[in-house]
PDB file of C-alpha atoms in Angstrom:
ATOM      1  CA  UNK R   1     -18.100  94.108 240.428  1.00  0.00           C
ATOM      2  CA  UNK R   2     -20.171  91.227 241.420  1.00  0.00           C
ATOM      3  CA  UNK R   3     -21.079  90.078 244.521  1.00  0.00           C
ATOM      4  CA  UNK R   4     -19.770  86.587 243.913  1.00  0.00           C
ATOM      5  CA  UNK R   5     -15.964  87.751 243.188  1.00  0.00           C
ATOM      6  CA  UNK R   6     -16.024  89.834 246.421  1.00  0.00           C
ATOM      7  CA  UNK R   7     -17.153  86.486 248.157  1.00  0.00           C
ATOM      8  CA  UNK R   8     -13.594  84.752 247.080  1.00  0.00           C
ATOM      9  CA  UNK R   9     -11.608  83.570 250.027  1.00  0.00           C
ATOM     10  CA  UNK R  10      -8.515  86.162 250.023  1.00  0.00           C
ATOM     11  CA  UNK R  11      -6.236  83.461 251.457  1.00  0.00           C
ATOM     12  CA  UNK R  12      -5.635  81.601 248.218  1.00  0.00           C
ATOM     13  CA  UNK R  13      -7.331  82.620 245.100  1.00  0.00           C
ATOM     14  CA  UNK R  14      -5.665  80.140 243.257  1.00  0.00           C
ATOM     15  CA  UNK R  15      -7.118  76.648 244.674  1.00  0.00           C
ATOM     16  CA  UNK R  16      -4.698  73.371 242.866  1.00  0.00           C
ATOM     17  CA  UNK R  17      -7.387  70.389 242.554  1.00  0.00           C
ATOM     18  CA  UNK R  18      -5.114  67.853 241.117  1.00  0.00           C
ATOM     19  CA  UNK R  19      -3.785  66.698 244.476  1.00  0.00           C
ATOM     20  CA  UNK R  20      -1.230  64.501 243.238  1.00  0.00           C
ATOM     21  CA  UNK R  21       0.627  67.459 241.668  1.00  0.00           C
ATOM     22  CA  UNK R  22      -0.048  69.691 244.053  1.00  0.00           C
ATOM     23  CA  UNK R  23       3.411  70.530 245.135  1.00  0.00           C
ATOM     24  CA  UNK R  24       4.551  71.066 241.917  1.00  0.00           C
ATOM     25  CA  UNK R  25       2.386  73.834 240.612  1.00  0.00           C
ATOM     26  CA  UNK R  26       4.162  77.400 240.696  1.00  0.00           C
ATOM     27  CA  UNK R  27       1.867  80.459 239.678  1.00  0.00           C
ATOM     28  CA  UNK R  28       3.701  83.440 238.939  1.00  0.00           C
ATOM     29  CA  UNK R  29       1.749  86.521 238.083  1.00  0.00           C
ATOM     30  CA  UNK R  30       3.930  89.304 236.228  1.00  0.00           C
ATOM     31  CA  UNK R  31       3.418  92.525 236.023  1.00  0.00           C
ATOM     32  CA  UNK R  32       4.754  94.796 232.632  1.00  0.00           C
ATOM     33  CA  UNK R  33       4.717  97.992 232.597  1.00  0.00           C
ATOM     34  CA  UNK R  34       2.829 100.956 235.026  1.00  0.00           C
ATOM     35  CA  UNK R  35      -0.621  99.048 234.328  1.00  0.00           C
ATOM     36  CA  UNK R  36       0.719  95.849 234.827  1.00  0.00           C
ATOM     37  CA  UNK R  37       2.349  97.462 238.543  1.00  0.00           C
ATOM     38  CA  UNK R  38      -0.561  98.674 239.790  1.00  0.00           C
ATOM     39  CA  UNK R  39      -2.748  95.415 238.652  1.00  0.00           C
ATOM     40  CA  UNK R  40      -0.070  93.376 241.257  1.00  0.00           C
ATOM     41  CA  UNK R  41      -0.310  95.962 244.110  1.00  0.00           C
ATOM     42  CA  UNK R  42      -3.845  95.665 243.564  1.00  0.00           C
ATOM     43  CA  UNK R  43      -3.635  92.414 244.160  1.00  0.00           C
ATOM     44  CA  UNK R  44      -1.221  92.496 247.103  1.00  0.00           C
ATOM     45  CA  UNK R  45      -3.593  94.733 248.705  1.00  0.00           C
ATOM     46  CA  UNK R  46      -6.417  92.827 248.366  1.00  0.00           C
ATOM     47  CA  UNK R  47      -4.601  89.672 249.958  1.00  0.00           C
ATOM     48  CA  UNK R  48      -4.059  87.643 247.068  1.00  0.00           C
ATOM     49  CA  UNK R  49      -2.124  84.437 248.290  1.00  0.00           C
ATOM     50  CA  UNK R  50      -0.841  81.433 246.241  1.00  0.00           C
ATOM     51  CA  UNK R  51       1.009  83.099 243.775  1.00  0.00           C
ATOM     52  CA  UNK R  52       4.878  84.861 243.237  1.00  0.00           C
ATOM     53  CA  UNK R  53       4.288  88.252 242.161  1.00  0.00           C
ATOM     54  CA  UNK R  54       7.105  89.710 239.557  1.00  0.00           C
ATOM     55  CA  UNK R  55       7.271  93.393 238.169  1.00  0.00           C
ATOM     56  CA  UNK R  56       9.098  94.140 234.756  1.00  0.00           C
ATOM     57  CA  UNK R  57       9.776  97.921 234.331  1.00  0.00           C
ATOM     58  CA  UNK R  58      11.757 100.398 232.542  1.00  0.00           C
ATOM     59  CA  UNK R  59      10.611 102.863 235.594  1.00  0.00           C
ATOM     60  CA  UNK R  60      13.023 102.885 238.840  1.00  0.00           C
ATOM     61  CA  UNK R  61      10.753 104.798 240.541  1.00  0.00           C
ATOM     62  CA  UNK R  62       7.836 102.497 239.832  1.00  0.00           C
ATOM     63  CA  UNK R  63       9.915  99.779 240.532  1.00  0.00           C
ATOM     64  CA  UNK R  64      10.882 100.784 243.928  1.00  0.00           C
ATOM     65  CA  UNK R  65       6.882 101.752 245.244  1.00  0.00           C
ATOM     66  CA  UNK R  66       6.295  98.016 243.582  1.00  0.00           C
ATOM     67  CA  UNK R  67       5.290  95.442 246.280  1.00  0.00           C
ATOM     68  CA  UNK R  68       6.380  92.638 244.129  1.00  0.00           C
ATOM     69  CA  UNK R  69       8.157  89.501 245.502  1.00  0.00           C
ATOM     70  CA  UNK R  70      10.655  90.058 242.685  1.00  0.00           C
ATOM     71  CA  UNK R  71      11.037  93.568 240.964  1.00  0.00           C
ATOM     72  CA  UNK R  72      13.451  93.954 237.547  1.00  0.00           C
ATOM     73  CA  UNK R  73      14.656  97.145 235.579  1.00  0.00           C
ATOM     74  CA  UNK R  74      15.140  96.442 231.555  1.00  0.00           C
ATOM     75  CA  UNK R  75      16.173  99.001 229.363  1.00  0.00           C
ATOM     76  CA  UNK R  76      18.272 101.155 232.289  1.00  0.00           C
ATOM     77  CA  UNK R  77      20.944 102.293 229.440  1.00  0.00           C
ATOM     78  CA  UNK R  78      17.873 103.067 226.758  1.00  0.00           C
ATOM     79  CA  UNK R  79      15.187 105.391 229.637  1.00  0.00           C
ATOM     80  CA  UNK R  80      18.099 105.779 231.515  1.00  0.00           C
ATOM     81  CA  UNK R  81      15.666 104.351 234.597  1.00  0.00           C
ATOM     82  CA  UNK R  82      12.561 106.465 233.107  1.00  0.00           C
ATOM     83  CA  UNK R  83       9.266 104.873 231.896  1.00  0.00           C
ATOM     84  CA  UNK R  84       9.354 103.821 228.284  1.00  0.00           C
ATOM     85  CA  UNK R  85       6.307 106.762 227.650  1.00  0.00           C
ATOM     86  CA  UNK R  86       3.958 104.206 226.826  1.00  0.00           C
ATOM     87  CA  UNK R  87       5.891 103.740 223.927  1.00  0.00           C
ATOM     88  CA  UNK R  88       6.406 100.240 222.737  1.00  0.00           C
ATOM     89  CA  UNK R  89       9.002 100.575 220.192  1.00  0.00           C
ATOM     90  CA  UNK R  90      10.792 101.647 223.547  1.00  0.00           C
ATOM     91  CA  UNK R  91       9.418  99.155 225.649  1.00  0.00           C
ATOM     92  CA  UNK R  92      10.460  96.460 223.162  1.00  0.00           C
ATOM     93  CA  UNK R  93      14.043  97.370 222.978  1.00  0.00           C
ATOM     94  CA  UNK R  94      14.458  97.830 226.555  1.00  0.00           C
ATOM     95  CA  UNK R  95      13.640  93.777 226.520  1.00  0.00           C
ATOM     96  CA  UNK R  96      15.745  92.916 224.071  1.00  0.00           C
ATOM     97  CA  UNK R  97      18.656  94.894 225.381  1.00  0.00           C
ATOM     98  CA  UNK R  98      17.966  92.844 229.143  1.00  0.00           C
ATOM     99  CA  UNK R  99      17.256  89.411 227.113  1.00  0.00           C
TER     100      UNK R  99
END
């Protein structure tokens, strides 16, 4: 990794430079998936501020070791709360059936 993205300021990554709507932008990062979990604890861990951090699962387990600000099961009656198996004819019903 380069020295220059090591250098950001961990306090807000995400800087708004349009002052005049700068209460109205909302940056929400979400997270499908196992990879897309551990991408946002990543990023929790590494003190990423300025964003709401959402994880979209079929895994309860995952869910629950997620440090998300907002954490949601789909497709609890399809894995019965298991991971989809990297699977995404699985992973796309479990959306549709939680649309």
């Amino acid at each position: 990794m380069s020295d220059d993205l090591n250098t950001v300021e961990k306090e807000q990554m995400f800087e708004i430079v349009d002052e005049e709507h700068r209460e109205q932008a909302v940056i929400k990062v979400v997270g499908v998936g196992g990879g897309g979990g551990n991408a946002i604890n990543h990023m929790i861990a590494q003190g990423l501020k300025g964003a709401e951090f959402i994880a979209l699962n079929t895994d309860a387990q995952a869910l629950r070791s997620s440090k998300a600000d907002i954490r949601l099961q789909i497709g609890a009656s399809i894995t019965h709360g298991l991971g989809a198996g990297a699977n995404p004819e699985i992973g796309y019903k479990s959306a549709l059936e939680d649309k």
